């Protein structure tokens, strides 16, 4: 997900889910900064890096204490 000033004027944010092995989103990982410094190309690079990091976290057995929703 991306945000371009929707929550805070002048702030751009990128977020990705952290999923369990069964695919349930249990957390998120985000990065934000001044919109004037973050280009569309930066967003793609940041999103790729965040997805890679989220996958590394998930691969280490990250589990939500409440378990998956039914």
JSON list of N, CA and C in Angstrom, two decimals:
[
{"chain": "A", "resi": 1, "resn": "UNK", "atom": "N", "xyz": [0.85, -1.18, 0.00]},
{"chain": "A", "resi": 1, "resn": "UNK", "atom": "CA", "xyz": [0.00, 0.00, 0.00]},
{"chain": "A", "resi": 1, "resn": "UNK", "atom": "C", "xyz": [0.89, 1.24, 0.00]},
{"chain": "A", "resi": 2, "resn": "UNK", "atom": "N", "xyz": [0.38, 2.29, -0.59]},
{"chain": "A", "resi": 2, "resn": "UNK", "atom": "CA", "xyz": [1.10, 3.57, -0.57]},
{"chain": "A", "resi": 2, "resn": "UNK", "atom": "C", "xyz": [0.15, 4.67, -0.12]},
{"chain": "A", "resi": 3, "resn": "UNK", "atom": "N", "xyz": [0.74, 5.71, 0.43]},
{"chain": "A", "resi": 3, "resn": "UNK", "atom": "CA", "xyz": [-0.01, 6.89, 0.84]},
{"chain": "A", "resi": 3, "resn": "UNK", "atom": "C", "xyz": [0.77, 8.11, 0.40]},
{"chain": "A", "resi": 4, "resn": "UNK", "atom": "N", "xyz": [0.08, 9.02, -0.24]},
{"chain": "A", "resi": 4, "resn": "UNK", "atom": "CA", "xyz": [0.71, 10.26, -0.69]},
{"chain": "A", "resi": 4, "resn": "UNK", "atom": "C", "xyz": [-0.02, 11.44, -0.04]},
{"chain": "A", "resi": 5, "resn": "UNK", "atom": "N", "xyz": [0.28, 11.67, 1.21]},
{"chain": "A", "resi": 5, "resn": "UNK", "atom": "CA", "xyz": [-0.33, 12.80, 1.91]},
{"chain": "A", "resi": 5, "resn": "UNK", "atom": "C", "xyz": [-1.74, 12.58, 2.39]},
{"chain": "A", "resi": 6, "resn": "UNK", "atom": "N", "xyz": [-2.27, 11.37, 2.32]},
{"chain": "A", "resi": 6, "resn": "UNK", "atom": "CA", "xyz": [-3.64, 11.14, 2.78]},
{"chain": "A", "resi": 6, "resn": "UNK", "atom": "C", "xyz": [-3.78, 11.32, 4.28]},
{"chain": "A", "resi": 7, "resn": "UNK", "atom": "N", "xyz": [-2.80, 10.84, 5.04]},
{"chain": "A", "resi": 7, "resn": "UNK", "atom": "CA", "xyz": [-2.86, 10.94, 6.50]},
{"chain": "A", "resi": 7, "resn": "UNK", "atom": "C", "xyz": [-2.16, 12.20, 7.01]},
{"chain": "A", "resi": 8, "resn": "UNK", "atom": "N", "xyz": [-1.01, 12.51, 6.44]},
{"chain": "A", "resi": 8, "resn": "UNK", "atom": "CA", "xyz": [-0.23, 13.69, 6.82]},
{"chain": "A", "resi": 8, "resn": "UNK", "atom": "C", "xyz": [0.23, 14.39, 5.54]},
{"chain": "A", "resi": 9, "resn": "UNK", "atom": "N", "xyz": [-0.10, 15.65, 5.44]},
{"chain": "A", "resi": 9, "resn": "UNK", "atom": "CA", "xyz": [0.30, 16.43, 4.27]},
{"chain": "A", "resi": 9, "resn": "UNK", "atom": "C", "xyz": [1.82, 16.45, 4.17]},
{"chain": "A", "resi": 10, "resn": "UNK", "atom": "N", "xyz": [2.32, 16.17, 2.97]},
{"chain": "A", "resi": 10, "resn": "UNK", "atom": "CA", "xyz": [3.76, 16.20, 2.73]},
{"chain": "A", "resi": 10, "resn": "UNK", "atom": "C", "xyz": [4.48, 14.92, 3.10]},
{"chain": "A", "resi": 11, "resn": "UNK", "atom": "N", "xyz": [3.74, 13.87, 3.45]},
{"chain": "A", "resi": 11, "resn": "UNK", "atom": "CA", "xyz": [4.35, 12.60, 3.84]},
{"chain": "A", "resi": 11, "resn": "UNK", "atom": "C", "xyz": [3.93, 11.50, 2.87]},
{"chain": "A", "resi": 12, "resn": "UNK", "atom": "N", "xyz": [4.90, 10.74, 2.40]},
{"chain": "A", "resi": 12, "resn": "UNK", "atom": "CA", "xyz": [4.63, 9.58, 1.57]},
{"chain": "A", "resi": 12, "resn": "UNK", "atom": "C", "xyz": [5.04, 8.34, 2.35]},
{"chain": "A", "resi": 13, "resn": "UNK", "atom": "N", "xyz": [4.22, 7.29, 2.27]},
{"chain": "A", "resi": 13, "resn": "UNK", "atom": "CA", "xyz": [4.50, 6.05, 2.98]},
{"chain": "A", "resi": 13, "resn": "UNK", "atom": "C", "xyz": [4.27, 4.86, 2.07]},
{"chain": "A", "resi": 14, "resn": "UNK", "atom": "N", "xyz": [5.03, 3.80, 2.32]},
{"chain": "A", "resi": 14, "resn": "UNK", "atom": "CA", "xyz": [4.90, 2.53, 1.61]},
{"chain": "A", "resi": 14, "resn": "UNK", "atom": "C", "xyz": [4.81, 1.45, 2.67]},
{"chain": "A", "resi": 15, "resn": "UNK", "atom": "N", "xyz": [3.88, 0.50, 2.53]},
{"chain": "A", "resi": 15, "resn": "UNK", "atom": "CA", "xyz": [3.74, -0.57, 3.50]},
{"chain": "A", "resi": 15, "resn": "UNK", "atom": "C", "xyz": [3.47, -1.90, 2.80]},
{"chain": "A", "resi": 16, "resn": "UNK", "atom": "N", "xyz": [3.94, -2.98, 3.43]},
{"chain": "A", "resi": 16, "resn": "UNK", "atom": "CA", "xyz": [3.70, -4.33, 2.93]},
{"chain": "A", "resi": 16, "resn": "UNK", "atom": "C", "xyz": [3.26, -5.21, 4.10]},
{"chain": "A", "resi": 17, "resn": "UNK", "atom": "N", "xyz": [2.49, -6.26, 3.81]},
{"chain": "A", "resi": 17, "resn": "UNK", "atom": "CA", "xyz": [2.08, -7.17, 4.88]},
{"chain": "A", "resi": 17, "resn": "UNK", "atom": "C", "xyz": [3.18, -8.16, 5.24]},
{"chain": "A", "resi": 18, "resn": "UNK", "atom": "N", "xyz": [3.15, -8.61, 6.48]},
{"chain": "A", "resi": 18, "resn": "UNK", "atom": "CA", "xyz": [3.95, -9.76, 6.90]},
{"chain": "A", "resi": 18, "resn": "UNK", "atom": "C", "xyz": [2.93, -10.89, 7.09]},
{"chain": "A", "resi": 19, "resn": "UNK", "atom": "N", "xyz": [3.16, -11.99, 6.39]},
{"chain": "A", "resi": 19, "resn": "UNK", "atom": "CA", "xyz": [2.18, -13.08, 6.37]},
{"chain": "A", "resi": 19, "resn": "UNK", "atom": "C", "xyz": [2.73, -14.34, 7.04]},
{"chain": "A", "resi": 20, "resn": "UNK", "atom": "N", "xyz": [1.83, -15.13, 7.61]},
{"chain": "A", "resi": 20, "resn": "UNK", "atom": "CA", "xyz": [2.20, -16.43, 8.14]},
{"chain": "A", "resi": 20, "resn": "UNK", "atom": "C", "xyz": [2.42, -17.38, 6.97]},
{"chain": "A", "resi": 21, "resn": "UNK", "atom": "N", "xyz": [2.87, -18.59, 7.27]},
{"chain": "A", "resi": 21, "resn": "UNK", "atom": "CA", "xyz": [3.08, -19.57, 6.20]},
{"chain": "A", "resi": 21, "resn": "UNK", "atom": "C", "xyz": [1.79, -19.90, 5.48]},
{"chain": "A", "resi": 22, "resn": "UNK", "atom": "N", "xyz": [0.65, -19.75, 6.15]},
{"chain": "A", "resi": 22, "resn": "UNK", "atom": "CA", "xyz": [-0.63, -20.04, 5.51]},
{"chain": "A", "resi": 22, "resn": "UNK", "atom": "C", "xyz": [-1.17, -18.84, 4.73]},
{"chain": "A", "resi": 23, "resn": "UNK", "atom": "N", "xyz": [-0.42, -17.72, 4.75]},
{"chain": "A", "resi": 23, "resn": "UNK", "atom": "CA", "xyz": [-0.81, -16.55, 3.96]},
{"chain": "A", "resi": 23, "resn": "UNK", "atom": "C", "xyz": [-1.62, -15.50, 4.68]},
{"chain": "A", "resi": 24, "resn": "UNK", "atom": "N", "xyz": [-1.85, -15.69, 5.98]},
{"chain": "A", "resi": 24, "resn": "UNK", "atom": "CA", "xyz": [-2.63, -14.73, 6.74]},
{"chain": "A", "resi": 24, "resn": "UNK", "atom": "C", "xyz": [-1.74, -13.53, 7.10]},
{"chain": "A", "resi": 25, "resn": "UNK", "atom": "N", "xyz": [-2.22, -12.33, 6.80]},
{"chain": "A", "resi": 25, "resn": "UNK", "atom": "CA", "xyz": [-1.47, -11.11, 7.16]},
{"chain": "A", "resi": 25, "resn": "UNK", "atom": "C", "xyz": [-1.62, -10.87, 8.65]},
{"chain": "A", "resi": 26, "resn": "UNK", "atom": "N", "xyz": [-0.49, -10.83, 9.37]},
{"chain": "A", "resi": 26, "resn": "UNK", "atom": "CA", "xyz": [-0.53, -10.67, 10.83]},
{"chain": "A", "resi": 26, "resn": "UNK", "atom": "C", "xyz": [0.15, -9.38, 11.29]},
{"chain": "A", "resi": 27, "resn": "UNK", "atom": "N", "xyz": [0.84, -8.72, 10.40]},
{"chain": "A", "resi": 27, "resn": "UNK", "atom": "CA", "xyz": [1.55, -7.48, 10.74]},
{"chain": "A", "resi": 27, "resn": "UNK", "atom": "C", "xyz": [1.87, -6.75, 9.45]},
{"chain": "A", "resi": 28, "resn": "UNK", "atom": "N", "xyz": [2.45, -5.57, 9.60]},
{"chain": "A", "resi": 28, "resn": "UNK", "atom": "CA", "xyz": [2.90, -4.84, 8.41]},
{"chain": "A", "resi": 28, "resn": "UNK", "atom": "C", "xyz": [4.25, -4.20, 8.69]},
{"chain": "A", "resi": 29, "resn": "UNK", "atom": "N", "xyz": [4.92, -3.87, 7.61]},
{"chain": "A", "resi": 29, "resn": "UNK", "atom": "CA", "xyz": [6.22, -3.22, 7.66]},
{"chain": "A", "resi": 29, "resn": "UNK", "atom": "C", "xyz": [6.11, -2.00, 6.77]},
{"chain": "A", "resi": 30, "resn": "UNK", "atom": "N", "xyz": [6.52, -0.83, 7.28]},
{"chain": "A", "resi": 30, "resn": "UNK", "atom": "CA", "xyz": [6.35, 0.39, 6.49]},
{"chain": "A", "resi": 30, "resn": "UNK", "atom": "C", "xyz": [7.58, 1.28, 6.55]},
{"chain": "A", "resi": 31, "resn": "UNK", "atom": "N", "xyz": [7.61, 2.20, 5.60]},
{"chain": "A", "resi": 31, "resn": "UNK", "atom": "CA", "xyz": [8.65, 3.20, 5.50]},
{"chain": "A", "resi": 31, "resn": "UNK", "atom": "C", "xyz": [7.97, 4.49, 5.08]},
{"chain": "A", "resi": 32, "resn": "UNK", "atom": "N", "xyz": [8.35, 5.60, 5.68]},
{"chain": "A", "resi": 32, "resn": "UNK", "atom": "CA", "xyz": [7.75, 6.88, 5.29]},
{"chain": "A", "resi": 32, "resn": "UNK", "atom": "C", "xyz": [8.81, 7.98, 5.30]},
{"chain": "A", "resi": 33, "resn": "UNK", "atom": "N", "xyz": [8.48, 9.06, 4.60]},
{"chain": "A", "resi": 33, "resn": "UNK", "atom": "CA", "xyz": [9.38, 10.20, 4.53]},
{"chain": "A", "resi": 33, "resn": "UNK", "atom": "C", "xyz": [8.73, 11.35, 3.80]},
{"chain": "A", "resi": 34, "resn": "UNK", "atom": "N", "xyz": [9.44, 12.47, 3.72]},
{"chain": "A", "resi": 34, "resn": "UNK", "atom": "CA", "xyz": [8.88, 13.65, 3.05]},
{"chain": "A", "resi": 34, "resn": "UNK", "atom": "C", "xyz": [8.58, 13.37, 1.57]},
{"chain": "A", "resi": 35, "resn": "UNK", "atom": "N", "xyz": [7.39, 13.73, 1.15]},
{"chain": "A", "resi": 35, "resn": "UNK", "atom": "CA", "xyz": [6.98, 13.49, -0.24]},
{"chain": "A", "resi": 35, "resn": "UNK", "atom": "C", "xyz": [7.93, 14.14, -1.24]},
{"chain": "A", "resi": 36, "resn": "UNK", "atom": "N", "xyz": [8.49, 15.28, -0.88]},
{"chain": "A", "resi": 36, "resn": "UNK", "atom": "CA", "xyz": [9.40, 15.99, -1.79]},
{"chain": "A", "resi": 36, "resn": "UNK", "atom": "C", "xyz": [10.66, 15.20, -2.07]},
{"chain": "A", "resi": 37, "resn": "UNK", "atom": "N", "xyz": [10.99, 14.22, -1.22]},
{"chain": "A", "resi": 37, "resn": "UNK", "atom": "CA", "xyz": [12.22, 13.45, -1.39]},
{"chain": "A", "resi": 37, "resn": "UNK", "atom": "C", "xyz": [11.97, 12.05, -1.93]},
{"chain": "A", "resi": 38, "resn": "UNK", "atom": "N", "xyz": [10.71, 11.63, -2.03]},
{"chain": "A", "resi": 38, "resn": "UNK", "atom": "CA", "xyz": [10.41, 10.26, -2.44]},
{"chain": "A", "resi": 38, "resn": "UNK", "atom": "C", "xyz": [9.71, 10.28, -3.80]},
{"chain": "A", "resi": 39, "resn": "UNK", "atom": "N", "xyz": [10.42, 9.79, -4.82]},
{"chain": "A", "resi": 39, "resn": "UNK", "atom": "CA", "xyz": [9.87, 9.75, -6.17]},
{"chain": "A", "resi": 39, "resn": "UNK", "atom": "C", "xyz": [9.10, 8.45, -6.38]},
{"chain": "A", "resi": 40, "resn": "UNK", "atom": "N", "xyz": [8.36, 8.36, -7.49]},
{"chain": "A", "resi": 40, "resn": "UNK", "atom": "CA", "xyz": [7.66, 7.13, -7.84]},
{"chain": "A", "resi": 40, "resn": "UNK", "atom": "C", "xyz": [8.63, 5.97, -7.99]},
{"chain": "A", "resi": 41, "resn": "UNK", "atom": "N", "xyz": [9.80, 6.25, -8.55]},
{"chain": "A", "resi": 41, "resn": "UNK", "atom": "CA", "xyz": [10.83, 5.21, -8.70]},
{"chain": "A", "resi": 41, "resn": "UNK", "atom": "C", "xyz": [11.31, 4.75, -7.32]},
{"chain": "A", "resi": 42, "resn": "UNK", "atom": "N", "xyz": [11.47, 5.67, -6.39]},
{"chain": "A", "resi": 42, "resn": "UNK", "atom": "CA", "xyz": [11.87, 5.32, -5.03]},
{"chain": "A", "resi": 42, "resn": "UNK", "atom": "C", "xyz": [10.84, 4.40, -4.39]},
{"chain": "A", "resi": 43, "resn": "UNK", "atom": "N", "xyz": [9.56, 4.69, -4.61]},
{"chain": "A", "resi": 43, "resn": "UNK", "atom": "CA", "xyz": [8.48, 3.88, -4.03]},
{"chain": "A", "resi": 43, "resn": "UNK", "atom": "C", "xyz": [8.61, 2.43, -4.48]},
{"chain": "A", "resi": 44, "resn": "UNK", "atom": "N", "xyz": [8.88, 2.21, -5.75]},
{"chain": "A", "resi": 44, "resn": "UNK", "atom": "CA", "xyz": [9.04, 0.84, -6.27]},
{"chain": "A", "resi": 44, "resn": "UNK", "atom": "C", "xyz": [10.22, 0.14, -5.61]},
{"chain": "A", "resi": 45, "resn": "UNK", "atom": "N", "xyz": [11.33, 0.85, -5.48]},
{"chain": "A", "resi": 45, "resn": "UNK", "atom": "CA", "xyz": [12.53, 0.27, -4.85]},
{"chain": "A", "resi": 45, "resn": "UNK", "atom": "C", "xyz": [12.25, -0.02, -3.39]},
{"chain": "A", "resi": 46, "resn": "UNK", "atom": "N", "xyz": [11.65, 0.92, -2.68]},
{"chain": "A", "resi": 46, "resn": "UNK", "atom": "CA", "xyz": [11.33, 0.72, -1.26]},
{"chain": "A", "resi": 46, "resn": "UNK", "atom": "C", "xyz": [10.37, -0.45, -1.09]},
{"chain": "A", "resi": 47, "resn": "UNK", "atom": "N", "xyz": [9.36, -0.54, -1.94]},
{"chain": "A", "resi": 47, "resn": "UNK", "atom": "CA", "xyz": [8.39, -1.63, -1.85]},
{"chain": "A", "resi": 47, "resn": "UNK", "atom": "C", "xyz": [9.08, -2.98, -2.05]},
{"chain": "A", "resi": 48, "resn": "UNK", "atom": "N", "xyz": [9.97, -3.06, -3.02]},
{"chain": "A", "resi": 48, "resn": "UNK", "atom": "CA", "xyz": [10.71, -4.31, -3.25]},
{"chain": "A", "resi": 48, "resn": "UNK", "atom": "C", "xyz": [11.54, -4.68, -2.02]},
{"chain": "A", "resi": 49, "resn": "UNK", "atom": "N", "xyz": [12.24, -3.69, -1.45]},
{"chain": "A", "resi": 49, "resn": "UNK", "atom": "CA", "xyz": [13.05, -3.94, -0.26]},
{"chain": "A", "resi": 49, "resn": "UNK", "atom": "C", "xyz": [12.19, -4.34, 0.94]},
{"chain": "A", "resi": 50, "resn": "UNK", "atom": "N", "xyz": [11.06, -3.68, 1.10]},
{"chain": "A", "resi": 50, "resn": "UNK", "atom": "CA", "xyz": [10.16, -4.02, 2.21]},
{"chain": "A", "resi": 50, "resn": "UNK", "atom": "C", "xyz": [9.59, -5.42, 2.04]},
{"chain": "A", "resi": 51, "resn": "UNK", "atom": "N", "xyz": [9.20, -5.79, 0.81]},
{"chain": "A", "resi": 51, "resn": "UNK", "atom": "CA", "xyz": [8.69, -7.14, 0.57]},
{"chain": "A", "resi": 51, "resn": "UNK", "atom": "C", "xyz": [9.74, -8.20, 0.91]},
{"chain": "A", "resi": 52, "resn": "UNK", "atom": "N", "xyz": [10.97, -7.94, 0.51]},
{"chain": "A", "resi": 52, "resn": "UNK", "atom": "CA", "xyz": [12.06, -8.88, 0.80]},
{"chain": "A", "resi": 52, "resn": "UNK", "atom": "C", "xyz": [12.27, -9.01, 2.31]},
{"chain": "A", "resi": 53, "resn": "UNK", "atom": "N", "xyz": [12.26, -7.90, 3.00]},
{"chain": "A", "resi": 53, "resn": "UNK", "atom": "CA", "xyz": [12.45, -7.92, 4.45]},
{"chain": "A", "resi": 53, "resn": "UNK", "atom": "C", "xyz": [11.28, -8.59, 5.15]},
{"chain": "A", "resi": 54, "resn": "UNK", "atom": "N", "xyz": [10.06, -8.31, 4.71]},
{"chain": "A", "resi": 54, "resn": "UNK", "atom": "CA", "xyz": [8.87, -8.96, 5.29]},
{"chain": "A", "resi": 54, "resn": "UNK", "atom": "C", "xyz": [8.95, -10.48, 5.10]},
{"chain": "A", "resi": 55, "resn": "UNK", "atom": "N", "xyz": [9.42, -10.92, 3.95]},
{"chain": "A", "resi": 55, "resn": "UNK", "atom": "CA", "xyz": [9.55, -12.35, 3.69]},
{"chain": "A", "resi": 55, "resn": "UNK", "atom": "C", "xyz": [10.60, -12.96, 4.61]},
{"chain": "A", "resi": 56, "resn": "UNK", "atom": "N", "xyz": [11.68, -12.24, 4.87]},
{"chain": "A", "resi": 56, "resn": "UNK", "atom": "CA", "xyz": [12.72, -12.74, 5.79]},
{"chain": "A", "resi": 56, "resn": "UNK", "atom": "C", "xyz": [12.17, -12.86, 7.20]},
{"chain": "A", "resi": 57, "resn": "UNK", "atom": "N", "xyz": [11.39, -11.87, 7.63]},
{"chain": "A", "resi": 57, "resn": "UNK", "atom": "CA", "xyz": [10.78, -11.94, 8.96]},
{"chain": "A", "resi": 57, "resn": "UNK", "atom": "C", "xyz": [9.84, -13.14, 9.03]},
{"chain": "A", "resi": 58, "resn": "UNK", "atom": "N", "xyz": [8.99, -13.29, 8.03]},
{"chain": "A", "resi": 58, "resn": "UNK", "atom": "CA", "xyz": [8.03, -14.39, 8.01]},
{"chain": "A", "resi": 58, "resn": "UNK", "atom": "C", "xyz": [8.73, -15.75, 7.99]},
{"chain": "A", "resi": 59, "resn": "UNK", "atom": "N", "xyz": [9.84, -15.85, 7.28]},
{"chain": "A", "resi": 59, "resn": "UNK", "atom": "CA", "xyz": [10.55, -17.12, 7.18]},
{"chain": "A", "resi": 59, "resn": "UNK", "atom": "C", "xyz": [11.18, -17.55, 8.49]},
{"chain": "A", "resi": 60, "resn": "UNK", "atom": "N", "xyz": [11.33, -16.61, 9.41]},
{"chain": "A", "resi": 60, "resn": "UNK", "atom": "CA", "xyz": [11.90, -16.92, 10.72]},
{"chain": "A", "resi": 60, "resn": "UNK", "atom": "C", "xyz": [10.83, -17.36, 11.72]},
{"chain": "A", "resi": 61, "resn": "UNK", "atom": "N", "xyz": [9.62, -17.57, 11.23]},
{"chain": "A", "resi": 61, "resn": "UNK", "atom": "CA", "xyz": [8.57, -18.10, 12.07]},
{"chain": "A", "resi": 61, "resn": "UNK", "atom": "C", "xyz": [7.79, -17.06, 12.82]},
{"chain": "A", "resi": 62, "resn": "UNK", "atom": "N", "xyz": [7.63, -15.88, 12.24]},
{"chain": "A", "resi": 62, "resn": "UNK", "atom": "CA", "xyz": [6.85, -14.82, 12.87]},
{"chain": "A", "resi": 62, "resn": "UNK", "atom": "C", "xyz": [5.40, -15.28, 12.96]},
{"chain": "A", "resi": 63, "resn": "UNK", "atom": "N", "xyz": [4.86, -15.32, 14.18]},
{"chain": "A", "resi": 63, "resn": "UNK", "atom": "CA", "xyz": [3.48, -15.74, 14.38]},
{"chain": "A", "resi": 63, "resn": "UNK", "atom": "C", "xyz": [2.76, -14.72, 15.24]},
{"chain": "A", "resi": 64, "resn": "UNK", "atom": "N", "xyz": [1.54, -14.46, 14.89]},
{"chain": "A", "resi": 64, "resn": "UNK", "atom": "CA", "xyz": [0.70, -13.55, 15.67]},
{"chain": "A", "resi": 64, "resn": "UNK", "atom": "C", "xyz": [0.18, -14.32, 16.88]},
{"chain": "A", "resi": 65, "resn": "UNK", "atom": "N", "xyz": [0.22, -13.73, 18.08]},
{"chain": "A", "resi": 65, "resn": "UNK", "atom": "CA", "xyz": [-0.19, -14.47, 19.29]},
{"chain": "A", "resi": 65, "resn": "UNK", "atom": "C", "xyz": [-1.65, -14.88, 19.29]},
{"chain": "A", "resi": 66, "resn": "UNK", "atom": "N", "xyz": [-2.49, -14.21, 18.51]},
{"chain": "A", "resi": 66, "resn": "UNK", "atom": "CA", "xyz": [-3.91, -14.56, 18.48]},
{"chain": "A", "resi": 66, "resn": "UNK", "atom": "C", "xyz": [-4.23, -15.59, 17.41]},
{"chain": "A", "resi": 67, "resn": "UNK", "atom": "N", "xyz": [-3.28, -15.90, 16.56]},
{"chain": "A", "resi": 67, "resn": "UNK", "atom": "CA", "xyz": [-3.52, -16.88, 15.51]},
{"chain": "A", "resi": 67, "resn": "UNK", "atom": "C", "xyz": [-4.34, -16.30, 14.37]},
{"chain": "A", "resi": 68, "resn": "UNK", "atom": "N", "xyz": [-4.59, -17.10, 13.34]},
{"chain": "A", "resi": 68, "resn": "UNK", "atom": "CA", "xyz": [-5.35, -16.62, 12.18]},
{"chain": "A", "resi": 68, "resn": "UNK", "atom": "C", "xyz": [-6.81, -16.41, 12.52]},
{"chain": "A", "resi": 69, "resn": "UNK", "atom": "N", "xyz": [-7.43, -15.46, 11.83]},
{"chain": "A", "resi": 69, "resn": "UNK", "atom": "CA", "xyz": [-8.86, -15.23, 11.98]},
{"chain": "A", "resi": 69, "resn": "UNK", "atom": "C", "xyz": [-9.63, -16.27, 11.19]},
{"chain": "A", "resi": 70, "resn": "UNK", "atom": "N", "xyz": [-10.77, -16.63, 11.68]},
{"chain": "A", "resi": 70, "resn": "UNK", "atom": "CA", "xyz": [-11.59, -17.62, 10.96]},
{"chain": "A", "resi": 70, "resn": "UNK", "atom": "C", "xyz": [-12.84, -16.96, 10.44]}
]
